[in-house]
JSON list of C-alpha atoms in Angstrom, two decimals:
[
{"chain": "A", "resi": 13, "resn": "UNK", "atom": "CA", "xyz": [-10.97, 3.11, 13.74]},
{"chain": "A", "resi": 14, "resn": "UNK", "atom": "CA", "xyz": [-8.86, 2.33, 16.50]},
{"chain": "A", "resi": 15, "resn": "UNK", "atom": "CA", "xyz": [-7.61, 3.87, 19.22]},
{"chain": "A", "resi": 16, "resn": "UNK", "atom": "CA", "xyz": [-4.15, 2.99, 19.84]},
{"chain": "A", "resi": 17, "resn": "UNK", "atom": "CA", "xyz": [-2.00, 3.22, 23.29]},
{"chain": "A", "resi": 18, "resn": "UNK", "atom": "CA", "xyz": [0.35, 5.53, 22.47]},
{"chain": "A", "resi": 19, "resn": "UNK", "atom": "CA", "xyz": [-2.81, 8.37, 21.25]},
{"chain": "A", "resi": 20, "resn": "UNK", "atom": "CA", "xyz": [-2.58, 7.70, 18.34]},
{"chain": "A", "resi": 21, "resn": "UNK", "atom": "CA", "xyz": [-5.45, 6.26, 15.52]},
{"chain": "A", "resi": 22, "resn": "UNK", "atom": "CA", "xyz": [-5.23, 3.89, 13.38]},
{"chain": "A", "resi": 23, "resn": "UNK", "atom": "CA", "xyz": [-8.57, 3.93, 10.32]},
{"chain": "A", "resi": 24, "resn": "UNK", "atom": "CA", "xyz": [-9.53, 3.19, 7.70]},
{"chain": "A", "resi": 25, "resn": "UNK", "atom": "CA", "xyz": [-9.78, 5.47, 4.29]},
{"chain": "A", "resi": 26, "resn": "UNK", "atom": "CA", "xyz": [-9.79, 6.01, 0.76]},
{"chain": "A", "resi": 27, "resn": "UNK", "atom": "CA", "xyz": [-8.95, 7.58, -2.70]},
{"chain": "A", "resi": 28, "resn": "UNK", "atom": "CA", "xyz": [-10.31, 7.59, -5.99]},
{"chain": "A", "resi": 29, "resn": "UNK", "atom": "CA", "xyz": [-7.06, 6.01, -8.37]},
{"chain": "A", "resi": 30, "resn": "UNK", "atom": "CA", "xyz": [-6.03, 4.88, -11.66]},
{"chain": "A", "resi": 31, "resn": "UNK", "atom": "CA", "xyz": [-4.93, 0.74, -12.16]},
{"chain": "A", "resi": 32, "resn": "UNK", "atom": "CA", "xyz": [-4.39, -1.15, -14.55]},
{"chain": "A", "resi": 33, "resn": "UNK", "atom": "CA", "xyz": [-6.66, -4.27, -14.66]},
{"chain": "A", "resi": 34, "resn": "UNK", "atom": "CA", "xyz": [-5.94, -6.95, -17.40]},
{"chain": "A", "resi": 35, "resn": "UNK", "atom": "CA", "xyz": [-4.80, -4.58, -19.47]},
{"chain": "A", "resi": 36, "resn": "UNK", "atom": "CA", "xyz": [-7.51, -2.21, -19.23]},
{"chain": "A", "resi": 37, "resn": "UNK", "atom": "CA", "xyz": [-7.23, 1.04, -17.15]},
{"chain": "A", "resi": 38, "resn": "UNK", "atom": "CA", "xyz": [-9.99, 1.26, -14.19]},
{"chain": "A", "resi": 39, "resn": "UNK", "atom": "CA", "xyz": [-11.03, 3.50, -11.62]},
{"chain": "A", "resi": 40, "resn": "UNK", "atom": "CA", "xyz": [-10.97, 2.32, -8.41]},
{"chain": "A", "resi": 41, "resn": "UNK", "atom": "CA", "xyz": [-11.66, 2.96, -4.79]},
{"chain": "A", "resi": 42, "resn": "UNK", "atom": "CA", "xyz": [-8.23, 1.80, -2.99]},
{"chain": "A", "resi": 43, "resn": "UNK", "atom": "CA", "xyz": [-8.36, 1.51, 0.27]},
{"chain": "A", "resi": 44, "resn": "UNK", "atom": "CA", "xyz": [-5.47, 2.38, 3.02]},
{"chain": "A", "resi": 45, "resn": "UNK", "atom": "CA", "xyz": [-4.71, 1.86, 6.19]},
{"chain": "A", "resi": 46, "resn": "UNK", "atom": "CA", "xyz": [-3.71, 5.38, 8.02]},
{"chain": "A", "resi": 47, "resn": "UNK", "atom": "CA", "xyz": [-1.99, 6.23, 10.92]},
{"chain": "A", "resi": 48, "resn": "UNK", "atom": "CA", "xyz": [-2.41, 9.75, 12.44]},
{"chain": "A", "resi": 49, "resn": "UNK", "atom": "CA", "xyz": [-1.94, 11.81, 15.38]},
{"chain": "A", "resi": 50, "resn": "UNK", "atom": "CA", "xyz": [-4.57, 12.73, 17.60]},
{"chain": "A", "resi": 51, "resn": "UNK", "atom": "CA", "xyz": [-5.10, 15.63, 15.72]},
{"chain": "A", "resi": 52, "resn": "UNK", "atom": "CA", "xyz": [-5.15, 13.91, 12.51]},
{"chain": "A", "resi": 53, "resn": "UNK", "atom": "CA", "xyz": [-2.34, 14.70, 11.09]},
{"chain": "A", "resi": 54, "resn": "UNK", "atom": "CA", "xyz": [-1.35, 11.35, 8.93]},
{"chain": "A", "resi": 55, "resn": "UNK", "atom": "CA", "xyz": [1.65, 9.71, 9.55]},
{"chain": "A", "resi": 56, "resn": "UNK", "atom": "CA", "xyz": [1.50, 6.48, 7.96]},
{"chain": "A", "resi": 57, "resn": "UNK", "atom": "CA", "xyz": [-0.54, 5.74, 4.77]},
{"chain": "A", "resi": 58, "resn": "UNK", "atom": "CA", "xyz": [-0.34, 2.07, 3.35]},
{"chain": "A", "resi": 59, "resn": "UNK", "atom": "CA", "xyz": [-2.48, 1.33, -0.13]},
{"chain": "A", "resi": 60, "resn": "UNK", "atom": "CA", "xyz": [-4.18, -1.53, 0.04]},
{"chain": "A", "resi": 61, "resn": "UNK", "atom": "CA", "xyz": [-3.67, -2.41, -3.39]},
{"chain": "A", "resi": 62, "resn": "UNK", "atom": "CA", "xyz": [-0.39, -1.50, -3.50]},
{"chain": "A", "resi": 63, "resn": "UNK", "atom": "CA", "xyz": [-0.05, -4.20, -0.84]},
{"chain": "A", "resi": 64, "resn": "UNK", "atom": "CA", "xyz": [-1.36, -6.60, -3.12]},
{"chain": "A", "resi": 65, "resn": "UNK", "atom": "CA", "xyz": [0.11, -5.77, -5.79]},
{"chain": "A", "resi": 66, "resn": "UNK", "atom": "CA", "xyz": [3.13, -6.40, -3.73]},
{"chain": "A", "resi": 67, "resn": "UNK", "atom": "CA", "xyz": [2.50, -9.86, -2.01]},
{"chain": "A", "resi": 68, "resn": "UNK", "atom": "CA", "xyz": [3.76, -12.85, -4.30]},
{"chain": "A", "resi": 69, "resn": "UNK", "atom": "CA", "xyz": [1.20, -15.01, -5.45]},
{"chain": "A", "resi": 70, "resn": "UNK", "atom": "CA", "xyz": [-1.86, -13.15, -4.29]},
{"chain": "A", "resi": 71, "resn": "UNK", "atom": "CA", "xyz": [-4.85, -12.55, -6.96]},
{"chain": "A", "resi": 72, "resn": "UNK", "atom": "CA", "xyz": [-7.58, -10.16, -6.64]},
{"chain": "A", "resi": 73, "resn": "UNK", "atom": "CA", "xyz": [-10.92, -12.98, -6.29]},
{"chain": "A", "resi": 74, "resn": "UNK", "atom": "CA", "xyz": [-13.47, -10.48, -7.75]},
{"chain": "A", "resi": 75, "resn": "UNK", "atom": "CA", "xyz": [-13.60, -7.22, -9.19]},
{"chain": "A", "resi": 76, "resn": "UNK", "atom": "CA", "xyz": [-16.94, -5.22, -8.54]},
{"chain": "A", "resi": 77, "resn": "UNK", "atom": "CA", "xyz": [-17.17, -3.42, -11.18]},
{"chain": "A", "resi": 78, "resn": "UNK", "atom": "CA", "xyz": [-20.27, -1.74, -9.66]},
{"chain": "A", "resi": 79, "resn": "UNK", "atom": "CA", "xyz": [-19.22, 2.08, -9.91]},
{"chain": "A", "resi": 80, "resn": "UNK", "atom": "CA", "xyz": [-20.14, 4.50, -6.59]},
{"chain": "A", "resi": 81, "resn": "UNK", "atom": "CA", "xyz": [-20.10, 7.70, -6.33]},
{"chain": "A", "resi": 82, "resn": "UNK", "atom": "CA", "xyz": [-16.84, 9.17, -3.92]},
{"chain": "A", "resi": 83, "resn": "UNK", "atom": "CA", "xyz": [-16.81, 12.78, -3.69]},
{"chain": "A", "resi": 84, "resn": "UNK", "atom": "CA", "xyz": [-18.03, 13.52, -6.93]},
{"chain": "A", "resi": 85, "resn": "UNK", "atom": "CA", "xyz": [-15.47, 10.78, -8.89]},
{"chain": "A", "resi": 86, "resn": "UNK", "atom": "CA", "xyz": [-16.70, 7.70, -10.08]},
{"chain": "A", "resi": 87, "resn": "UNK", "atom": "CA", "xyz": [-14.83, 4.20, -9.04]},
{"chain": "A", "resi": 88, "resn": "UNK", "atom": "CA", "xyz": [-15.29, 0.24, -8.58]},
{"chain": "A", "resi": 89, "resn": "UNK", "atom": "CA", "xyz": [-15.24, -0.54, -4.86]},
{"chain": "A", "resi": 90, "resn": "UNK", "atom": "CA", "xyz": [-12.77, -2.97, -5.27]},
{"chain": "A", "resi": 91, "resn": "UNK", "atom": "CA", "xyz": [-11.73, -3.60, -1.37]},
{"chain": "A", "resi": 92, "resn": "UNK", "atom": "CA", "xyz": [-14.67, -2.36, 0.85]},
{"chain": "A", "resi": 93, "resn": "UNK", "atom": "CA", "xyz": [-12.11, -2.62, 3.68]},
{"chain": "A", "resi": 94, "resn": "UNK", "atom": "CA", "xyz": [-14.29, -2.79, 6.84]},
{"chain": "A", "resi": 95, "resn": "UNK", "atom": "CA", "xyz": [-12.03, -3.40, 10.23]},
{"chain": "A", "resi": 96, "resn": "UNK", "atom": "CA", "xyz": [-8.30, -2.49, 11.31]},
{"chain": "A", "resi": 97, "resn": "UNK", "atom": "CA", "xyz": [-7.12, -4.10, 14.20]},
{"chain": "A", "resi": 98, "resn": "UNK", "atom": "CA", "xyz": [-3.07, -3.49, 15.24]},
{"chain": "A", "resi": 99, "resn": "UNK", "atom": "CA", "xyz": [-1.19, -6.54, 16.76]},
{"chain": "A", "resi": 100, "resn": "UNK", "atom": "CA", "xyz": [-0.57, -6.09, 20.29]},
{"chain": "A", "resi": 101, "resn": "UNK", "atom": "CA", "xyz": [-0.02, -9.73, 21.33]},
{"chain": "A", "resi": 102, "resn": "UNK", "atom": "CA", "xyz": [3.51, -9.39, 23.24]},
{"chain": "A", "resi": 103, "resn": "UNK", "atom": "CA", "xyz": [3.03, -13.13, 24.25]},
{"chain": "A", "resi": 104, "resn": "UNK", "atom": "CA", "xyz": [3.60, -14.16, 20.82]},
{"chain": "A", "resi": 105, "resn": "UNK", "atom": "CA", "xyz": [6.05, -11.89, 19.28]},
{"chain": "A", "resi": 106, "resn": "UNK", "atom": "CA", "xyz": [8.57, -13.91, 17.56]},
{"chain": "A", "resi": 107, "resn": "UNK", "atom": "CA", "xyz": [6.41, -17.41, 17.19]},
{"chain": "A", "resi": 108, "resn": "UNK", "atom": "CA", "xyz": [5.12, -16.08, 13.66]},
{"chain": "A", "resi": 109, "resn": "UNK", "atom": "CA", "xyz": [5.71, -13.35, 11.58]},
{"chain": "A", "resi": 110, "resn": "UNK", "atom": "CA", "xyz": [1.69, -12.37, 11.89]},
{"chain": "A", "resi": 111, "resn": "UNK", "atom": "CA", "xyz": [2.55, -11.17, 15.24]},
{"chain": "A", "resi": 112, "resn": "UNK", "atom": "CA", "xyz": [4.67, -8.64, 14.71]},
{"chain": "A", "resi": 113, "resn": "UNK", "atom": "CA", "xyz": [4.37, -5.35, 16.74]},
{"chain": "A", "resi": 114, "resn": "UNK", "atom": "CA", "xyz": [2.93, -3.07, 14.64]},
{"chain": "A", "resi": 115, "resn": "UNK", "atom": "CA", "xyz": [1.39, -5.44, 11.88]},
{"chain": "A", "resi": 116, "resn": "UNK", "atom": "CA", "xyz": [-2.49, -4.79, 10.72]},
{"chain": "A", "resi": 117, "resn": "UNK", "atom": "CA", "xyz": [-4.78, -7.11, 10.66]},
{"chain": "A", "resi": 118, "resn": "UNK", "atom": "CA", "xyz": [-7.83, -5.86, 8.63]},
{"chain": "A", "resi": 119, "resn": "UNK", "atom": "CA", "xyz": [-11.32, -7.36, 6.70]},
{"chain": "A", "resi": 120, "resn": "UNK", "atom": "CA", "xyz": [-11.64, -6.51, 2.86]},
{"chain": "A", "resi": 121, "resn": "UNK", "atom": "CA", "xyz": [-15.28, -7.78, 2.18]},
{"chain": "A", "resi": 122, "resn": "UNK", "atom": "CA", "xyz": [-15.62, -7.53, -1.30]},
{"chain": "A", "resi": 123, "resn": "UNK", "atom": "CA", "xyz": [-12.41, -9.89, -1.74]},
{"chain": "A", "resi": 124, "resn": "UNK", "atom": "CA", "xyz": [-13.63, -12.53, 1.28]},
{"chain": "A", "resi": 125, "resn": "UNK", "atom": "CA", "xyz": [-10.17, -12.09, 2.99]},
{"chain": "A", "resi": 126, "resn": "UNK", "atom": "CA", "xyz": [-8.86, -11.40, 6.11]},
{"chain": "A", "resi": 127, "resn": "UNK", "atom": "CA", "xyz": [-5.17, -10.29, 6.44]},
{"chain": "A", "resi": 128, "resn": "UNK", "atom": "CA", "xyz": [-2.53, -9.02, 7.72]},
{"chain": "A", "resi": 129, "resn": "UNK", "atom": "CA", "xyz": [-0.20, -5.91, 6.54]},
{"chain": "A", "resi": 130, "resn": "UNK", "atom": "CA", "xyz": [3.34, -5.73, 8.13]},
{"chain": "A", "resi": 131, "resn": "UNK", "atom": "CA", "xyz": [3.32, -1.94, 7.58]},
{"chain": "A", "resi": 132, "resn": "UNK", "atom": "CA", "xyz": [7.00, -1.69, 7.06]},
{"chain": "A", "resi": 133, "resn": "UNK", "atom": "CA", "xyz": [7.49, -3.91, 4.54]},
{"chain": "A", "resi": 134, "resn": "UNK", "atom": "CA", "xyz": [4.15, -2.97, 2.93]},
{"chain": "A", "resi": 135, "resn": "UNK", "atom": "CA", "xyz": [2.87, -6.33, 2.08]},
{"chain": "A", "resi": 136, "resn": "UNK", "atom": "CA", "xyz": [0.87, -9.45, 3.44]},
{"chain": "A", "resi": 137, "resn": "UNK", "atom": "CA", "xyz": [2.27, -11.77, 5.29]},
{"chain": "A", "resi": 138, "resn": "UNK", "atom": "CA", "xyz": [-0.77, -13.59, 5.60]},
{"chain": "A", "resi": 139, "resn": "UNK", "atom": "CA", "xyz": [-4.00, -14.12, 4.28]},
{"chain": "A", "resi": 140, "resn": "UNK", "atom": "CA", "xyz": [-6.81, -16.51, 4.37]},
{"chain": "A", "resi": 141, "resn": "UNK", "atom": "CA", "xyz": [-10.93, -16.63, 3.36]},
{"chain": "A", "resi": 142, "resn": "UNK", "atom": "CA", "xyz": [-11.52, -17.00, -0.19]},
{"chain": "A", "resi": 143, "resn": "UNK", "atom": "CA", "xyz": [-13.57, -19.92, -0.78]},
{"chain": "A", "resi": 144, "resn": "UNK", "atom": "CA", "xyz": [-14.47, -20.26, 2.98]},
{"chain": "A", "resi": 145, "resn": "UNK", "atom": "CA", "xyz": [-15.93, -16.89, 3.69]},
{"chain": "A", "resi": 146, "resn": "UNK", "atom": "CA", "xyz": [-18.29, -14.30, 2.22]},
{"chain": "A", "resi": 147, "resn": "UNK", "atom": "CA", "xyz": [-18.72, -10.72, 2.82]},
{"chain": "A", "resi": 148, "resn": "UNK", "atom": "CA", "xyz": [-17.26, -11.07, 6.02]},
{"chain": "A", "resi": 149, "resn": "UNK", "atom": "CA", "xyz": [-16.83, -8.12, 8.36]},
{"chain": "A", "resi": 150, "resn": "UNK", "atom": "CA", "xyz": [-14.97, -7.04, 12.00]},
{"chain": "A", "resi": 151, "resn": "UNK", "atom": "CA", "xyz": [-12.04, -8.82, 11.97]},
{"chain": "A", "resi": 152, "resn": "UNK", "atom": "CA", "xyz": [-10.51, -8.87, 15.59]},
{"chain": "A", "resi": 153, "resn": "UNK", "atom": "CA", "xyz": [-7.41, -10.38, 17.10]},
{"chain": "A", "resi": 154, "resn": "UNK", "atom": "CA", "xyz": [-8.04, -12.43, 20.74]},
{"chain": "A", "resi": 155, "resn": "UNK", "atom": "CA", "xyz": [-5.51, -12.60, 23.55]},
{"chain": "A", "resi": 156, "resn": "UNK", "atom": "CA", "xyz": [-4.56, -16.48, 22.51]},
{"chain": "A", "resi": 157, "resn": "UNK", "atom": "CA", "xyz": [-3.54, -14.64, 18.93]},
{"chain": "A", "resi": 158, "resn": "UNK", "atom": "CA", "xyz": [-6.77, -16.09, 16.98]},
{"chain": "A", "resi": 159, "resn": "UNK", "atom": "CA", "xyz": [-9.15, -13.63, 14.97]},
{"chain": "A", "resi": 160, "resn": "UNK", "atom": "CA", "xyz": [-12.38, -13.18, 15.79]},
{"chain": "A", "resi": 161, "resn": "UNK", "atom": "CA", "xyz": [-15.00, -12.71, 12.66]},
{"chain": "A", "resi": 162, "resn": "UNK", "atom": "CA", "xyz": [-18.41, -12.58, 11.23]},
{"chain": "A", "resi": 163, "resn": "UNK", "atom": "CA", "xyz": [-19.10, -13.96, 8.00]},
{"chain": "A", "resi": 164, "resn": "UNK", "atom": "CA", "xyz": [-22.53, -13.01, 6.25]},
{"chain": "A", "resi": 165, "resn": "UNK", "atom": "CA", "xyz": [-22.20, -16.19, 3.97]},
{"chain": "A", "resi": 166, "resn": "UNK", "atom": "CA", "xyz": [-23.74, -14.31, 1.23]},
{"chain": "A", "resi": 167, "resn": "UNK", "atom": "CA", "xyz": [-23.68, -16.69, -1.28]},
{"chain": "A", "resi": 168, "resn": "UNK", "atom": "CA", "xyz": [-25.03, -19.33, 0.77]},
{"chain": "A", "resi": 169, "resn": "UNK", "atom": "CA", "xyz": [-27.10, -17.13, 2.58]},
{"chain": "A", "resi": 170, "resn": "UNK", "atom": "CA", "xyz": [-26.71, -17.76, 6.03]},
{"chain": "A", "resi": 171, "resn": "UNK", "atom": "CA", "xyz": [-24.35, -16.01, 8.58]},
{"chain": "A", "resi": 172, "resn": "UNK", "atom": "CA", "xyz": [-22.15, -17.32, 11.51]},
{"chain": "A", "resi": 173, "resn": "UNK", "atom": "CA", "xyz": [-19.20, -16.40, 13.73]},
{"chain": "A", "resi": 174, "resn": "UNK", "atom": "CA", "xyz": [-15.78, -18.10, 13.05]},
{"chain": "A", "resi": 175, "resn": "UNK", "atom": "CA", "xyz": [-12.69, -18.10, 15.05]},
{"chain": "A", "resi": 176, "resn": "UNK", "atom": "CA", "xyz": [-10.04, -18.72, 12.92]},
{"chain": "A", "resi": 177, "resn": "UNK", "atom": "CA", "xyz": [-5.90, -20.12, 14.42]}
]
């Protein structure tokens, strides 16, 4: 959760849905990115899989088919989104797209990725980790517009702390 400048919060939630995998329906646990008032009144929702199901050329890396228990519905934790972090880098508006007012950078950890929404558009406009991270968590911009993470390397079981340009 963050608490953003104008009162407002942006966090992190979920809801049990219907996809289409392969071919095969699936119950999963999607993921969004909301935007409410300080009395929690939503005002933005984005699906994370509807992002990437909208972003050309980007493939889901693993599919946990491991089912858990959400409010009495069963579904694969497919995201296991675990940090939102707004841009708010005024310095470098305009030298890349990723810096965008308003764009989310967040940490799915059960797809080693770290990435970036633009919120209107409702896709990615950047992504980077599988292959070089695992199970990463708290994704966090710094003021020179890096992002700030910690990777539990769980397949090659050991952890470190990676900034990332």
């Amino acid at each position: 959760i963050e608490l953003l400048p104008d009162g407002n919060l942006l966090m992190l939630s979920s809801e049990v849905r219907r996809i289409d995998l392969d071919g095969r329906p699936l119950e999963i646990l999607d993921d969004e990115i909301v935007l409410t008032d300080p009395s929690g009144r939503r005002l933005q929702t984005h699906s994370l899989h509807d992002a990437f199901r909208a972003t050309p050329g980007l493939v889901l890396q693993r599919v946990n088919r491991r089912q858990i228990n959400v409010g009495g519905t069963q579904g694969t934790d497919l995201f296991h989104t675990n940090s939102v972090d707004r841009v708010d880098l005024p310095a470098l508006a305009g030298s890349h797209p990723v810096y965008t007012a308003g764009n989310i950078l967040f940490s799915s950890r059960h797809q080693d990725l770290v990435a970036v929404l633009d919120p209107g558009a409702g896709h990615l406009v950047w992504q980077w980790g599988p292959g070089i991270i695992e199970g990463q968590h708290s994704a966090r911009w710094l003021a020179n517009g890096n992002v700030l993470l910690f990777d539990n390397g769980l397949v090659r079981r050991w952890s470190r702390v990676l900034e990332v340009d």
